[in-house]
Coordinates of C-alpha atoms in Angstrom, one line a residue:
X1 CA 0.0 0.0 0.0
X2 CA 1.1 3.5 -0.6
X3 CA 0.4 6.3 2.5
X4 CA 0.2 9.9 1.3
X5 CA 1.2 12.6 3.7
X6 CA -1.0 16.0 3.6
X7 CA 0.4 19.0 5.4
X8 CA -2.0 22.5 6.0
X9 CA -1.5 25.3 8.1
X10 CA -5.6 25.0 9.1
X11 CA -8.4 22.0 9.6
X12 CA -11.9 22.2 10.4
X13 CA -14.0 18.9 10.3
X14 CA -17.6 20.0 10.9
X15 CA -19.5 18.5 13.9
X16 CA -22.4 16.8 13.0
X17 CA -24.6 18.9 15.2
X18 CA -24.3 22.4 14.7
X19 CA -24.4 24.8 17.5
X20 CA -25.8 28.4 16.8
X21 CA -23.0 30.7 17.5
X22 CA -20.5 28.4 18.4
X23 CA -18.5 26.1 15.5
X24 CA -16.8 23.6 17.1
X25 CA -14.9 21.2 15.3
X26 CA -14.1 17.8 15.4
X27 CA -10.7 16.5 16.2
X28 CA -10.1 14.4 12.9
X29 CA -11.9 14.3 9.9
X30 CA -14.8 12.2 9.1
X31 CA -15.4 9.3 6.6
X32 CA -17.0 11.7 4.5
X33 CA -14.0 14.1 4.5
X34 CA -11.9 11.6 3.5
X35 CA -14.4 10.7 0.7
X36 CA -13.9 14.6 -0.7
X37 CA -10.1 14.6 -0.9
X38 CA -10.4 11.6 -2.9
X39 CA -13.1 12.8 -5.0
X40 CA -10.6 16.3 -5.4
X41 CA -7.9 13.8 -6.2
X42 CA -9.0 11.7 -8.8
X43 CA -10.9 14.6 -10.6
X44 CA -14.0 12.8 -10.3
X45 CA -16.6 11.3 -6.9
X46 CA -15.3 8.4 -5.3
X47 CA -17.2 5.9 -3.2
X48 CA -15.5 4.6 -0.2
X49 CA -17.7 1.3 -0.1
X50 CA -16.2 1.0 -3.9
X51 CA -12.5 0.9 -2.6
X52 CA -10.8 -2.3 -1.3
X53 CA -9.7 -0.2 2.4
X54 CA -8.7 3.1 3.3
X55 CA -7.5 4.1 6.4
X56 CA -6.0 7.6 7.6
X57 CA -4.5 9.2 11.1
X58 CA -4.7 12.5 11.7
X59 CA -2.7 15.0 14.0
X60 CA -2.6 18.5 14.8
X61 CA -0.7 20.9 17.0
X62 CA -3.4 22.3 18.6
X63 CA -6.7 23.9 18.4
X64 CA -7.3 27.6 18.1
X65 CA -10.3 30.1 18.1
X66 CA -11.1 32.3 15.0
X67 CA -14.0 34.8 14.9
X68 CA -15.9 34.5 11.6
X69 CA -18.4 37.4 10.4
X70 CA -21.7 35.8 8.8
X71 CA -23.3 37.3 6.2
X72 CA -27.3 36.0 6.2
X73 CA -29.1 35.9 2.9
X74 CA -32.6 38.3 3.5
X75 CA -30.9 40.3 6.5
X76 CA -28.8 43.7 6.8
X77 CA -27.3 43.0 9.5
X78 CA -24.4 40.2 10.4
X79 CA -23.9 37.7 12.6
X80 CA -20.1 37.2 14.6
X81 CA -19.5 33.0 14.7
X82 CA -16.9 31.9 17.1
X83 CA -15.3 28.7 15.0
X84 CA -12.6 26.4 16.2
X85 CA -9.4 25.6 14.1
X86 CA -6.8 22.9 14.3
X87 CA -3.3 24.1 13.0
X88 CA -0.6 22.9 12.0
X89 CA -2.3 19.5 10.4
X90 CA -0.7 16.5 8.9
X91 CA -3.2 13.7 7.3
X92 CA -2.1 10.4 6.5
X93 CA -4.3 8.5 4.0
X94 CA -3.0 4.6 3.5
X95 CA -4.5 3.7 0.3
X96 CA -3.9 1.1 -2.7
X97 CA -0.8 1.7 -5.0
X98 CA -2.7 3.3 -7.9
X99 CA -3.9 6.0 -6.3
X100 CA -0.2 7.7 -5.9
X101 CA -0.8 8.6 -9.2
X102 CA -3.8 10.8 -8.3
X103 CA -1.9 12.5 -5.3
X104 CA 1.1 13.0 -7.7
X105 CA -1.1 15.6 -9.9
X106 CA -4.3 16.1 -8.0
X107 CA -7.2 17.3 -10.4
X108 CA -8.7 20.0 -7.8
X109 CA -7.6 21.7 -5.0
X110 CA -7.2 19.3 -1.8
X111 CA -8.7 21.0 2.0
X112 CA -8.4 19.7 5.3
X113 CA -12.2 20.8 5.6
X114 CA -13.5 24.3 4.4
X115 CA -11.9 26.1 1.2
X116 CA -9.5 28.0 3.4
X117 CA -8.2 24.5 4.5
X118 CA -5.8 24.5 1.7
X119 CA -3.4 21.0 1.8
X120 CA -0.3 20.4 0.0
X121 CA 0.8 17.0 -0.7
X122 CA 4.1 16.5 1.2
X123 CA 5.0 12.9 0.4
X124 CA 3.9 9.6 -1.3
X125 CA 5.8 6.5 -0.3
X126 CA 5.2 3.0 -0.3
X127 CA 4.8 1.4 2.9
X128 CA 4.7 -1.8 4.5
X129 CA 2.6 -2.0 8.0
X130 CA 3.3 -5.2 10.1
X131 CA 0.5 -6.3 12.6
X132 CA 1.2 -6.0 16.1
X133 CA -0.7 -4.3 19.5
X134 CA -0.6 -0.9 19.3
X135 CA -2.8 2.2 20.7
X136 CA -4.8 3.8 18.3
X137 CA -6.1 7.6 17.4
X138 CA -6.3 10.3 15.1
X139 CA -8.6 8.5 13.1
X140 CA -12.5 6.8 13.7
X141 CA -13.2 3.5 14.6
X142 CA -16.3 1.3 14.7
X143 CA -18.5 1.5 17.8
X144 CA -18.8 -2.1 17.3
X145 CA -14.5 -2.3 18.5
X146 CA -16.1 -1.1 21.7
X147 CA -12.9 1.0 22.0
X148 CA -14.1 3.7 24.8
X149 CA -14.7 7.2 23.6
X150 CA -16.8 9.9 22.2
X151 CA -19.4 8.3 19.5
X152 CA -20.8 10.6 16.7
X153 CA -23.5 9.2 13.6
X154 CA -20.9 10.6 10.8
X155 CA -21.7 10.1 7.2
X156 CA -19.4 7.8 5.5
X157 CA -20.5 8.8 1.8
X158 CA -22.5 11.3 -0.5
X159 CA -24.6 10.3 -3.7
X160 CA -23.5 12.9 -5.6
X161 CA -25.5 11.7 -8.9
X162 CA -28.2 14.2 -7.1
X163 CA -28.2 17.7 -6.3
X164 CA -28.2 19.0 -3.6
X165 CA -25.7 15.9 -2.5
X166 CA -27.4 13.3 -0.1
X167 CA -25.9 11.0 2.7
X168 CA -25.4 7.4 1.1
X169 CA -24.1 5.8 4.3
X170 CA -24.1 7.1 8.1
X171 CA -22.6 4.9 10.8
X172 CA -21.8 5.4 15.0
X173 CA -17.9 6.1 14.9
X174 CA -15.7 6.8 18.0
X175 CA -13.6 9.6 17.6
X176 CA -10.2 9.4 18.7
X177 CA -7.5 12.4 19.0
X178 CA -4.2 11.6 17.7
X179 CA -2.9 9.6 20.9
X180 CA -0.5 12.1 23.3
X181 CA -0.5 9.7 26.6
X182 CA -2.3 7.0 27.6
X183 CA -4.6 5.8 24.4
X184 CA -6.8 2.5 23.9
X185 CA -4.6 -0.3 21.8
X186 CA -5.8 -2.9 19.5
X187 CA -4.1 -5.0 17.4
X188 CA -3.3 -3.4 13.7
X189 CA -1.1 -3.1 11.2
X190 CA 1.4 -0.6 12.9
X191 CA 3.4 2.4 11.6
X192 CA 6.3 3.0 13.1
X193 CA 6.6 6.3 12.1
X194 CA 4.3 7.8 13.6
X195 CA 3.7 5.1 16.5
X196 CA 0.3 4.4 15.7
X197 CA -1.8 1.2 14.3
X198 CA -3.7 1.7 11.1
X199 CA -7.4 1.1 11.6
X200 CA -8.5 -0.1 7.5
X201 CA -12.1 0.5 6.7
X202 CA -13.3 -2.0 4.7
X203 CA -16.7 -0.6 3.7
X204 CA -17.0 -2.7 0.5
X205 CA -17.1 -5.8 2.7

């Protein structure tokens, strides 16, 4: 498998229930997310549950606080949103060989979220992850692991043969931070790089 490195100065992964005046954000990027830089990639929609596994860790240094102004169709006056940021972002995306070839001239513009989330592709390389116990984060896992954590109904996909766009495929997920201390371990395919195991969704399965 190949694993493509994504660097951006911003991320923002929206939470699936929005909070009037308050934008959190969630600490890695849902299935759906993943399913857009893919898409911006190859030029074209992809379908995760079409693809053989994909997995992905995400990390950040941080989280920060911007101040957005809002500008409401039908009223004069504006609205000030409070909306987190993560900076200083690296995604890793673990993907089949071919799609190096995408990632080495991606068709659109790839975002770590919103179109101010701009990524640049750092690196490509091919890897080789060998199974072993490891602790796990920085990505979402199956509530059905029964790892311990915070559980969100994210959408996996979007049919985007319609318009507006519609949710394909939603499914509980715990959402794990990047691991800084103590962190649940399973047994995965582990990258030693990073010191993390590699959680493979298989949705075609």
């Amino acid at each position: 498998m190949i694993r493509v490195k994504l660097r951006a100065w911003t991320a923002s992964f929206r939470y699936p229930t929005f909070q009037s005046g308050h934008q959190p954000t969630l600490p890695v990027p849902s299935p759906s997310t993943i399913q857009g830089i893919l898409s911006a990639a190859k030029g074209e929609p992809v379908y995760l549950t079409e693809l053989p596994y994909v997995g992905y860790v995400f990390r950040s240094e941080g989280k920060g606080l911007d101040l957005e102004k809002i500008y409401a169709l039908g009223k004069v006056e504006t609205d000030i949103m409070r909306r987190e940021f993560l900076y200083n972002a690296e995604l890793y995306l673990y993907l089949p060989d071919e799609w190096a070839e995408h990632f080495r001239r991606p068709r659109y513009q790839l975002l770590l979220g919103r179109s101010s989330d701009v990524a640049t592709v750092e690196e490509i390389k091919e890897v080789r992850l060998e199974e072993r116990e490891a602790p796990v984060g920085g990505t979402v896992l199956p509530v059905s692991l029964g790892v311990p954590g915070v559980v969100h109904a994210l959408v996996v996909e979007y049919d985007y043969s319609v318009t507006p766009r519609k949710a394909r495929l939603v499914r509980p997920f715990v959402v794990l931070p990047f691991p800084k201390g103590k962190a649940p371990r399973l047994k995965l395919p582990y990258d030693e790089e990073l010191g993390v195991g590699v959680y493979l969704h298989r949705w075609r399965e």
